[in-house]
Amino acid sequence: MSPPKHVDLMVLAAALAVFAIGGLPLLGYAVAAAAWLAQRGIQMLASRRAGEELAHGNRQRAMGTVAATTLGRVWLMATAVLLVGIAEREAGLSAALLLLTLFTVSFAAQGVAYLIEPEGREIKAP
């Protein structure tokens, strides 16, 4: 039995209902969702690139790719929260909390997947 690999995307979809029903700022949701989806795309590309580098025996480039994109993804999300927070304080707080929740869920799901499926381990940054 394997855990859902995209559980964070399910949480993101469920969060839309929470934001709509709870009267939370939809601007915060939109910015957090855009930042999360962008960083997920970057993560997928980096993982694929690192896998190619490892297949060619170039471990330093693979680890460099993972490190650089991990830092870039964090900066992307932090910048999105900062900018929306400047525009509307409550939207910034809701975006930050949503991104924190998504990161925690994603990190936990990757850890569980790593423990359950030891074969076929890929390099993935949290």
mmCIF file of C-alpha atoms in Angstrom, residues 11-23 29:
data_model
loop_
_atom_site.group_PDB
_atom_site.id
_atom_site.type_symbol
_atom_site.label_atom_id
_atom_site.label_comp_id
_atom_site.label_asym_id
_atom_site.label_seq_id
_atom_site.Cartn_x
_atom_site.Cartn_y
_atom_site.Cartn_z
ATOM 1 C CA VAL A 11 -5.196 19.435 0.601
ATOM 2 C CA LEU A 12 -4.848 22.455 -1.686
ATOM 3 C CA ALA A 13 -8.162 21.609 -3.374
ATOM 4 C CA ALA A 14 -9.885 21.091 -0.006
ATOM 5 C CA ALA A 15 -8.478 24.397 1.225
ATOM 6 C CA LEU A 16 -10.494 26.231 -1.415
ATOM 7 C CA ALA A 17 -13.687 25.088 0.280
ATOM 8 C CA VAL A 18 -12.318 26.107 3.680
ATOM 9 C CA PHE A 19 -11.395 29.553 2.371
ATOM 10 C CA ALA A 20 -14.779 30.027 0.665
ATOM 11 C CA ILE A 21 -16.916 28.775 3.548
ATOM 12 C CA GLY A 22 -14.769 30.355 6.260
ATOM 13 C CA GLY A 23 -14.787 33.788 4.672
ATOM 14 C CA TYR A 29 -5.602 31.341 -1.409
#
